Short mmCIF file of C-alpha atoms and ligand atoms in Angstrom, two decimals:
data_model
loop_
_atom_site.label_atom_id
_atom_site.label_comp_id
_atom_site.label_asym_id
_atom_site.label_seq_id
_atom_site.Cartn_x
_atom_site.Cartn_y
_atom_site.Cartn_z
CA UNK F 757 137.09 88.54 62.09
CA UNK F 758 134.87 87.72 65.02
CA UNK F 759 136.58 88.41 68.34
CA UNK F 760 135.59 86.84 71.57
CA UNK F 761 135.11 88.23 75.05
CA UNK F 762 138.46 87.28 76.51
CA UNK F 763 137.28 87.83 80.06
CA UNK F 764 135.66 84.43 79.75
CA UNK F 765 139.08 82.87 79.26
CA UNK F 766 140.17 84.15 82.65
CA UNK F 767 137.86 81.97 84.73
CA UNK F 768 138.86 78.38 85.47
CA UNK F 769 138.27 75.94 82.63
CA UNK F 770 135.75 73.91 84.62
CA UNK F 771 133.31 75.00 87.29
CA UNK F 772 134.98 74.06 90.57
CA UNK F 773 132.41 71.43 91.52
CA UNK F 774 133.08 69.46 88.35
CA UNK F 775 136.47 68.60 89.83
CA UNK F 776 134.72 66.75 92.63
CA UNK F 777 132.65 64.83 90.07
CA UNK F 778 135.73 63.85 88.11
CA UNK F 779 137.40 62.36 91.15
CA UNK F 780 134.25 60.63 92.32
CA UNK F 781 133.73 59.06 88.89
CA UNK F 782 137.31 57.84 88.81
CA UNK F 783 136.83 56.25 92.23
CA UNK F 784 133.57 54.61 91.14
CA UNK F 785 135.23 53.04 88.11
CA UNK F 786 137.83 51.40 90.31
CA UNK F 787 135.38 50.50 93.11
CA UNK F 788 132.05 49.77 91.44
CA UNK F 789 130.59 48.19 94.58
CA UNK F 790 131.45 51.02 96.98
CA UNK F 791 128.40 52.62 98.63
CA UNK F 792 129.34 56.27 98.36
CA UNK F 793 127.53 58.84 100.51
CA UNK F 794 127.49 62.40 99.25
CA UNK F 795 127.73 64.43 102.38
CA UNK F 796 129.10 67.45 100.57
CA UNK F 797 126.41 68.24 98.03
CA UNK F 798 124.91 71.70 97.73
CA UNK F 799 121.65 70.48 96.20
CA UNK F 800 118.45 69.49 97.96
CA UNK F 801 117.10 65.94 97.66
CA UNK F 802 113.58 65.88 99.16
CA UNK F 803 110.51 66.21 96.91
CA UNK F 804 108.84 69.54 96.16
CA UNK F 805 106.01 70.39 98.63
CA UNK F 806 102.67 68.90 97.53
CA UNK F 807 100.89 72.29 97.58
CA UNK F 808 103.27 73.54 94.91
CA UNK F 809 102.90 70.35 92.86
CA UNK F 810 99.10 70.61 92.97
CA UNK F 811 99.15 74.29 92.04
CA UNK F 812 101.41 73.51 89.09
CA UNK F 813 99.10 70.70 87.88
CA UNK F 814 96.20 73.13 87.94
CA UNK F 815 98.21 75.82 86.18
CA UNK F 816 99.23 73.39 83.47
CA UNK F 817 95.61 72.44 82.88
CA UNK F 818 94.77 76.14 82.48
CA UNK F 819 97.26 76.32 79.66
CA UNK F 820 95.44 73.51 77.87
CA UNK F 821 92.26 75.58 77.39
CA UNK F 822 91.88 78.60 75.15
CA UNK F 823 89.88 80.47 77.83
CA UNK F 824 92.57 80.20 80.48
CA UNK F 825 95.68 80.03 78.31
CA UNK F 826 98.55 82.41 79.22
CA UNK F 827 101.38 83.48 76.98
CA UNK F 828 104.32 85.65 78.03
CA UNK F 829 104.60 86.45 81.70
CA UNK F 830 105.30 90.08 82.57
CA UNK F 831 109.14 90.29 82.52
CA UNK F 832 109.25 91.03 86.24
CA UNK F 833 106.77 88.29 87.17
CA UNK F 834 103.06 87.96 87.89
CA UNK F 835 101.38 90.16 90.47
CA UNK F 836 99.83 87.13 92.19
CA UNK F 837 103.31 85.99 93.25
CA UNK F 838 104.75 89.45 93.87
CA UNK F 839 101.84 90.30 96.20
CA UNK F 840 102.55 87.20 98.31
CA UNK F 841 106.19 88.20 98.61
CA UNK F 842 105.27 91.76 99.64
CA UNK F 843 102.89 90.37 102.26
CA UNK F 844 105.56 88.00 103.58
CA UNK F 845 107.96 90.92 104.12
CA UNK F 846 105.21 92.94 105.73
CA UNK F 847 104.59 90.13 108.23
CA UNK F 848 108.22 90.68 109.31
CA UNK F 849 107.65 94.42 109.68
CA UNK F 850 109.33 95.32 106.38
CA UNK F 851 107.57 97.46 103.81
CA UNK F 852 108.53 96.51 100.28
CA UNK F 853 106.86 98.21 97.38
CA UNK F 854 105.32 95.88 94.78
CA UNK F 855 107.35 97.58 92.04
CA UNK F 856 110.59 96.64 93.79
CA UNK F 857 110.09 92.88 93.40
CA UNK F 858 111.50 91.08 90.35
CA UNK F 859 110.77 87.36 89.94
CA UNK F 860 113.67 85.47 88.38
CA UNK F 861 114.69 81.96 87.43
CA UNK F 862 116.78 81.58 90.57
CA UNK F 863 119.30 83.60 92.52
CA UNK F 864 122.28 82.63 90.43
CA UNK F 865 121.08 84.43 87.30
CA UNK F 866 120.65 87.80 88.99
CA UNK F 867 123.93 87.51 90.89
CA UNK F 868 125.63 87.51 87.50
CA UNK F 869 123.18 89.75 85.64
CA UNK F 870 123.50 92.63 88.08
CA UNK F 871 126.86 93.26 86.46
CA UNK F 872 125.02 94.54 83.35
CA UNK F 873 123.84 97.67 85.14
CA UNK F 874 126.93 98.55 87.19
CA UNK F 875 129.99 100.49 86.04
CA UNK F 876 133.08 98.62 84.93
CA UNK F 877 135.51 100.21 87.36
CA UNK F 878 133.83 99.43 90.64
CA UNK F 879 135.95 97.85 93.33
CA UNK F 880 134.18 94.68 94.40
CA UNK F 881 134.35 93.16 97.88
CA UNK F 882 133.86 89.42 98.15
CA UNK F 883 134.12 87.23 101.22
CA UNK F 884 136.66 84.42 101.15
CA UNK F 885 135.50 81.64 101.37
CA UNK F 886 132.11 82.06 99.71
CA UNK F 887 129.83 80.88 96.88
CA UNK F 888 132.20 81.03 93.86
CA UNK F 889 129.73 82.73 91.50
CA UNK F 890 130.39 86.26 92.83
CA UNK F 891 134.05 86.12 91.89
CA UNK F 892 133.52 84.30 88.59
CA UNK F 893 130.80 86.78 87.53
CA UNK F 894 133.17 89.62 88.41
CA UNK F 895 135.92 88.10 86.28
CA UNK F 896 133.71 87.33 83.26
CA UNK F 897 132.21 90.82 83.28
CA UNK F 898 135.71 92.25 82.97
CA UNK F 899 135.72 93.89 86.41
CA UNK F 900 138.31 91.82 88.22
CA UNK F 901 141.40 93.62 86.88
CA UNK F 902 144.50 91.48 86.56
CA UNK F 903 145.61 88.38 88.40
CA UNK F 904 148.34 88.98 90.99
CA UNK F 905 151.14 86.57 91.79
CA UNK F 906 149.23 85.42 94.86
CA UNK F 907 146.40 84.39 92.49
CA UNK F 908 144.12 87.22 93.58
CA UNK F 909 142.41 89.79 91.32
CA UNK F 910 143.55 93.39 91.51
CA UNK F 911 140.04 94.98 91.57
CA UNK F 912 138.63 92.52 94.07
CA UNK F 913 138.93 93.15 97.79
CA UNK F 914 138.85 89.81 99.55
CA UNK F 915 137.13 89.86 102.93
CA UNK F 916 139.14 87.15 104.61
CA UNK F 917 137.15 84.87 106.85
CA UNK F 918 139.02 82.43 109.04
CA UNK F 919 139.50 81.15 112.57
CA UNK F 920 140.46 84.66 113.78
CA UNK F 921 137.07 86.16 112.96
CA UNK F 922 135.03 82.96 113.28
CA UNK F 923 134.40 83.06 109.53
CA UNK F 924 132.39 86.28 109.69
CA UNK F 925 133.47 88.97 107.19
CA UNK F 926 134.86 92.22 108.61
CA UNK F 927 134.59 95.73 107.14
CA UNK F 928 137.32 96.46 104.60
CA UNK F 929 139.95 99.00 105.55
CA UNK F 930 139.92 100.43 102.01
CA UNK F 931 137.00 101.90 100.09
CA UNK F 932 134.94 99.43 98.10
CA UNK F 933 131.97 100.13 95.81
CA UNK F 934 130.05 96.88 95.53
CA UNK F 935 129.86 94.35 98.36
CA UNK F 936 128.57 90.81 98.02
CA UNK F 937 127.28 89.52 101.36
CA UNK F 938 125.91 86.04 101.91
CA UNK F 939 124.23 85.18 105.21
CA UNK F 940 123.78 82.39 106.20
CA UNK F 941 126.95 81.79 104.30
CA UNK F 942 127.62 79.05 101.83
CA UNK F 943 129.96 77.19 102.54
CA UNK F 944 130.69 78.07 106.19
CA UNK F 945 127.13 78.20 107.54
CA UNK F 946 128.10 81.27 109.59
CA UNK F 947 125.83 84.32 109.80
CA UNK F 948 125.99 88.09 110.08
CA UNK F 949 124.31 89.32 113.28
CA UNK F 950 122.05 92.37 113.44
CA UNK F 951 124.83 94.48 114.96
CA UNK F 952 127.29 93.41 112.28
CA UNK F 953 124.74 93.96 109.52
CA UNK F 954 124.20 97.51 110.77
CA UNK F 955 127.95 98.09 110.49
CA UNK F 956 127.82 96.99 106.85
CA UNK F 957 124.81 99.18 106.07
CA UNK F 958 126.49 102.17 107.73
CA UNK F 959 129.68 101.52 105.78
CA UNK F 960 127.75 101.44 102.49
CA UNK F 961 125.83 104.63 103.36
CA UNK F 962 129.04 106.41 104.25
CA UNK F 963 130.93 105.34 101.11
CA UNK F 964 128.08 105.43 98.58
CA UNK F 965 128.59 101.71 98.08
CA UNK F 966 125.93 99.11 97.43
CA UNK F 967 125.43 95.71 99.01
CA UNK F 968 124.20 92.71 97.06
CA UNK F 969 122.71 90.61 99.81
CA UNK F 970 122.36 86.92 98.93
CA UNK F 971 119.78 85.49 101.30
CA UNK F 972 119.40 82.11 99.59
CA UNK F 973 119.38 80.38 103.00
CA UNK F 974 117.29 82.83 105.02
CA UNK F 975 114.64 80.15 105.67
CA UNK F 976 117.21 78.18 107.69
CA UNK F 977 117.78 80.91 110.28
CA UNK F 978 116.88 79.82 113.80
CA UNK F 979 118.56 82.45 115.98
CA UNK F 980 116.78 85.72 116.79
CA UNK F 981 119.74 88.03 116.42
CA UNK F 982 120.36 86.93 112.82
CA UNK F 983 118.46 89.16 110.37
CA UNK F 984 116.41 87.26 107.76
CA UNK F 985 116.46 90.36 105.57
CA UNK F 986 118.98 93.16 105.25
CA UNK F 987 116.01 95.55 105.24
CA UNK F 988 115.56 94.89 108.95
CA UNK F 989 118.34 97.46 109.26
CA UNK F 990 117.31 101.12 109.06
CA UNK F 991 118.12 102.86 105.76
CA UNK F 992 119.25 99.59 104.14
CA UNK F 993 116.82 100.21 101.27
CA UNK F 994 119.08 103.05 100.16
CA UNK F 995 122.02 100.74 99.58
CA UNK F 996 120.96 97.10 99.31
CA UNK F 997 119.61 94.67 96.76
CA UNK F 998 118.28 91.50 98.35
CA UNK F 999 118.21 88.21 96.49
CA UNK F 1000 116.16 85.23 97.64
CA UNK F 1001 115.34 81.88 96.15
CA UNK F 1002 112.87 79.03 96.51
CA UNK F 1003 115.65 76.58 95.65
CA UNK F 1004 117.03 75.62 99.03
CA UNK F 1005 113.85 76.23 101.05
CA UNK F 1006 111.26 74.51 98.84
CA UNK F 1007 113.21 72.14 96.63
CA UNK F 1008 112.99 74.42 93.58
CA UNK F 1009 116.59 73.87 92.44
CA UNK F 1010 115.29 72.11 89.33
CA UNK F 1011 112.06 74.10 88.87
CA UNK F 1012 113.92 77.45 89.04
CA UNK F 1013 112.34 80.42 90.81
CA UNK F 1014 113.62 83.20 93.02
CA UNK F 1015 113.37 86.97 93.27
CA UNK F 1016 115.37 90.13 93.73
CA UNK F 1017 114.38 93.31 95.53
CA UNK F 1018 115.45 96.62 94.01
CA UNK F 1019 114.11 99.32 96.34
CA UNK F 1020 113.21 102.66 94.70
CA UNK F 1021 115.38 104.39 97.30
CA UNK F 1022 118.53 102.67 96.02
CA UNK F 1023 120.53 105.02 93.82
CA UNK F 1024 123.88 104.66 92.09
CA UNK F 1025 125.87 107.52 90.60
CA UNK F 1026 126.90 108.44 87.10
CA UNK F 1027 130.48 109.64 86.43
CA UNK F 1028 129.09 113.18 86.74
CA UNK F 1029 127.82 112.40 90.22
CA UNK F 1030 124.13 112.26 89.38
CA UNK F 1031 122.19 109.75 91.49
CA UNK F 1032 120.05 107.37 89.42
CA UNK F 1033 117.64 104.82 90.91
CA UNK F 1034 119.11 101.44 90.07
CA UNK F 1035 115.63 99.98 89.62
CA UNK F 1036 115.29 102.11 86.49
CA UNK F 1037 118.23 100.37 84.84
CA UNK F 1038 117.18 96.97 86.11
CA UNK F 1039 113.68 97.35 84.64
CA UNK F 1040 115.23 98.33 81.35
CA UNK F 1041 117.56 95.34 81.41
CA UNK F 1042 114.72 92.98 82.26
CA UNK F 1043 112.46 94.34 79.54
CA UNK F 1044 115.15 93.57 76.99
CA UNK F 1045 116.82 90.41 78.24
CA UNK F 1046 114.05 88.27 79.69
CA UNK F 1047 110.46 87.31 79.06
CA UNK F 1048 110.00 86.15 82.62
CA UNK F 1049 109.73 82.63 83.95
CA UNK F 1050 107.01 80.10 83.34
CA UNK F 1051 103.48 80.71 84.56
CA UNK F 1052 103.33 77.17 85.91
CA UNK F 1053 106.41 77.59 88.09
CA UNK F 1054 105.22 80.98 89.37
CA UNK F 1055 101.92 79.36 90.42
CA UNK F 1056 103.94 76.68 92.22
CA UNK F 1057 105.94 79.34 94.05
CA UNK F 1058 102.78 81.24 94.95
CA UNK F 1059 101.36 78.15 96.66
CA UNK F 1060 104.37 78.04 99.00
CA UNK F 1061 103.00 81.13 100.78
CA UNK F 1062 99.78 79.35 101.82
CA UNK F 1063 99.50 78.00 105.32
CA UNK F 1064 100.04 74.45 104.09
CA UNK F 1065 102.97 75.62 101.96
CA UNK F 1066 104.66 77.18 104.96
CA UNK F 1067 104.13 73.99 106.95
CA UNK F 1068 105.63 71.85 104.23
CA UNK F 1069 108.64 74.15 103.93
CA UNK F 1070 109.09 73.98 107.70
CA UNK F 1071 109.11 70.17 107.51
CA UNK F 1072 111.66 70.16 104.71
CA UNK F 1073 113.98 72.50 106.56
CA UNK F 1074 113.56 70.60 109.83
CA UNK F 1075 114.53 67.43 107.99
CA UNK F 1076 117.75 68.92 106.60
CA UNK F 1077 118.54 70.70 109.85
CA UNK F 1078 118.20 67.48 111.85
CA UNK F 1079 120.87 66.02 109.60
CA UNK F 1080 123.03 69.12 109.85
CA UNK F 1081 122.85 69.13 113.66
CA UNK F 1082 123.78 65.43 113.79
CA UNK F 1083 126.77 66.07 111.54
CA UNK F 1084 127.80 69.07 113.60
CA UNK F 1085 127.62 67.15 116.87
CA UNK F 1086 129.45 64.11 115.55
CA UNK F 1087 132.32 66.22 114.21
CA UNK F 1088 132.57 68.07 117.53
CA UNK F 1089 132.72 64.64 119.23
CA UNK F 1090 135.62 63.80 116.93
CA UNK F 1091 137.42 66.79 118.44
CA UNK F 1092 137.27 68.94 115.31
CA UNK F 1093 136.79 72.68 115.00
CA UNK F 1094 133.26 73.09 113.59
CA UNK F 1095 131.18 76.00 112.24
CA UNK F 1096 127.61 76.24 110.90
CA UNK F 1097 124.82 73.69 111.20
CA UNK F 1098 122.77 76.03 113.41
CA UNK F 1099 121.26 78.55 110.97
CA UNK F 1100 122.34 76.66 107.90
CA UNK F 1101 122.30 73.20 106.32
CA UNK F 1102 126.07 73.48 105.94
CA UNK F 1103 128.64 72.28 108.43
CA UNK F 1104 132.15 73.61 107.91
CA UNK F 1105 135.05 72.02 109.70
CA UNK F 1106 138.78 72.13 109.98
CA UNK F 1107 140.47 68.99 108.72
CA UNK F 1108 142.47 66.91 111.23
CA UNK F 1109 146.17 67.81 111.46
CA UNK F 1110 145.83 70.71 109.00
CA UNK F 1111 145.46 68.30 106.09
CA UNK F 1112 145.00 70.22 102.81
CA UNK F 1113 141.38 70.17 101.57
CA UNK F 1114 141.89 68.01 98.48
CA UNK F 1115 144.10 65.55 100.34
CA UNK F 1116 141.41 65.18 102.99
CA UNK F 1117 138.81 64.82 100.25
CA UNK F 1118 140.71 61.72 99.09
CA UNK F 1119 140.97 60.36 102.64
CA UNK F 1120 137.20 60.69 103.09
CA UNK F 1121 136.58 59.07 99.73
CA UNK F 1122 138.99 56.18 100.15
CA UNK F 1123 138.73 55.38 103.86
CA UNK F 1124 135.09 56.30 104.51
CA UNK F 1125 133.43 56.27 101.05
CA UNK F 1126 132.14 59.73 101.87
CA UNK F 1127 132.16 62.62 99.41
CA UNK F 1128 132.76 66.00 101.02
CA UNK F 1129 133.36 69.36 99.35
CA UNK F 1130 136.93 70.66 99.71
CA UNK F 1131 136.88 74.06 101.40
CA UNK F 1132 139.53 75.43 99.08
CA UNK F 1133 137.12 75.49 96.11
CA UNK F 1134 135.37 78.38 97.88
CA UNK F 1135 138.49 80.52 98.23
CA UNK F 1136 142.05 80.63 99.55
CA UNK F 1137 140.95 80.87 103.17
CA UNK F 1138 139.02 77.63 102.74
CA UNK F 1139 142.22 75.63 102.45
CA UNK F 1140 142.41 73.06 105.22
CA UNK F 1141 138.62 72.96 105.62
CA UNK F 1142 135.76 70.79 104.35
CA UNK F 1143 132.06 71.36 103.81
CA UNK F 1144 129.41 68.81 104.70
CA UNK F 1145 125.69 69.39 104.16
CA UNK F 1146 122.46 68.14 105.71
CA UNK F 1147 120.95 67.49 102.27
CA UNK F 1148 121.36 63.67 102.25
CA UNK F 1149 118.63 61.38 103.50
CA UNK F 1150 118.49 60.87 107.25
CA UNK F 1151 119.41 57.20 106.75
CA UNK F 1152 122.46 57.98 104.63
CA UNK F 1153 123.57 60.70 107.01
CA UNK F 1154 123.43 58.23 109.89
CA UNK F 1155 125.43 55.63 107.98
CA UNK F 1156 128.04 58.21 107.06
CA UNK F 1157 128.34 59.35 110.66
CA UNK F 1158 128.65 55.74 111.85
CA UNK F 1159 131.56 55.35 109.45
CA UNK F 1160 133.42 58.32 110.83
CA UNK F 1161 132.43 58.01 114.49
CA UNK F 1162 135.52 58.79 116.52
CA UNK F 1163 137.79 58.02 113.60
CA UNK F 1164 138.66 61.51 112.45
C1 PLP R 1396 122.42 77.64 95.83
C2 PLP R 1396 122.82 79.06 95.97
C3 PLP R 1396 122.37 80.03 95.09
C4 PLP R 1396 121.65 79.66 93.82
O1 PLP R 1396 120.34 79.53 93.98
P1 PLP R 1396 119.37 79.34 92.75
O2 PLP R 1396 118.19 80.13 93.16
O3 PLP R 1396 119.12 77.88 92.64
O4 PLP R 1396 120.01 79.89 91.53
C5 PLP R 1396 122.69 81.35 95.30
N1 PLP R 1396 123.45 81.70 96.34
C6 PLP R 1396 123.94 80.79 97.19
C7 PLP R 1396 124.80 81.25 98.30
C8 PLP R 1396 123.65 79.44 97.02
O5 PLP R 1396 124.19 78.55 97.84
#
């Protein structure tokens, strides 16, 4: 009799964002003429930078000739891309060894896959609210423990973020082993400052914990005291994995490319207390579970590091950030409590009169024909909040803001 991995039955039946789709589709059926504006989406909408498109055309042509054909990529990615990444870090004063860089098919895969190489009994710290994948990956890998009456998992320490701490996670009072940090945060758009980041690194050093730092939005950072990399903090290489992605910066959400950094200095212990470099296990996992990502896409990603590539990325981000700032300012004008929109495309706001997230979702849909993302899908502390994003077109964003001007 084949048995299944019952941990997979413990996660919600549908991925939380599908719930939004279901409600939007129901509304569309009843109101086929409504001009809906999706101000809540977490996907980019502008085209991929032309340098990357051109590089990919060239790469594809190479594959059409026997002399320049390429088969399997090295599992950890091609050197031509890894070298650009190393150089980019060096330009920020951070020395990353070439061996430490692993190209992947986007941040999401590694966020889940890291579970393969970590012990089952680790206590995991996860911010609330945050990107739902950290918690779901923890549940599916059998690490979450059991579900308490308050609908929280026994082996997960929730780092509550709310009005009291301005939605910035605080150090746990108990000992945790693995910490997921996301800065700039999705969904709140808030960031961890250099001083705060040092507190996290010191905590991890003191407790032999590791930090999985999700820097998917690092390209959106505008303020100087917000670290773009956790490795800006001394000794962070001993305790942190950093994950980045070309998805949100260069429109690669459909192309798929990102990378993870596993510094050689980062060790994790066996039951017997022996320290083992985590990179050793990660290399082994990669060699067995992946054959890398496509040559064409890696050439596209490489082109993003050229001068033109950097310019085009800047333009993309400026475009989204103009929208985000407009949203932020309009909501403040409406008298709402607003976070994000400064180092992040996301604007997070408290609903009027403490309306529950899903109820306010319906109000936005019905009265304004605007689709937001209910804060509660990102965690308990998100109840009573909504997420908007700067990812729509400028025109649509303006129309949406006209609809809500002074009416919330
Ligand atoms: C979008 C997003 C990701 C996923 O990025 P991909 O590289 O497209 O897989 C990871 N983390 C956060 C916080 C995100 O918002």
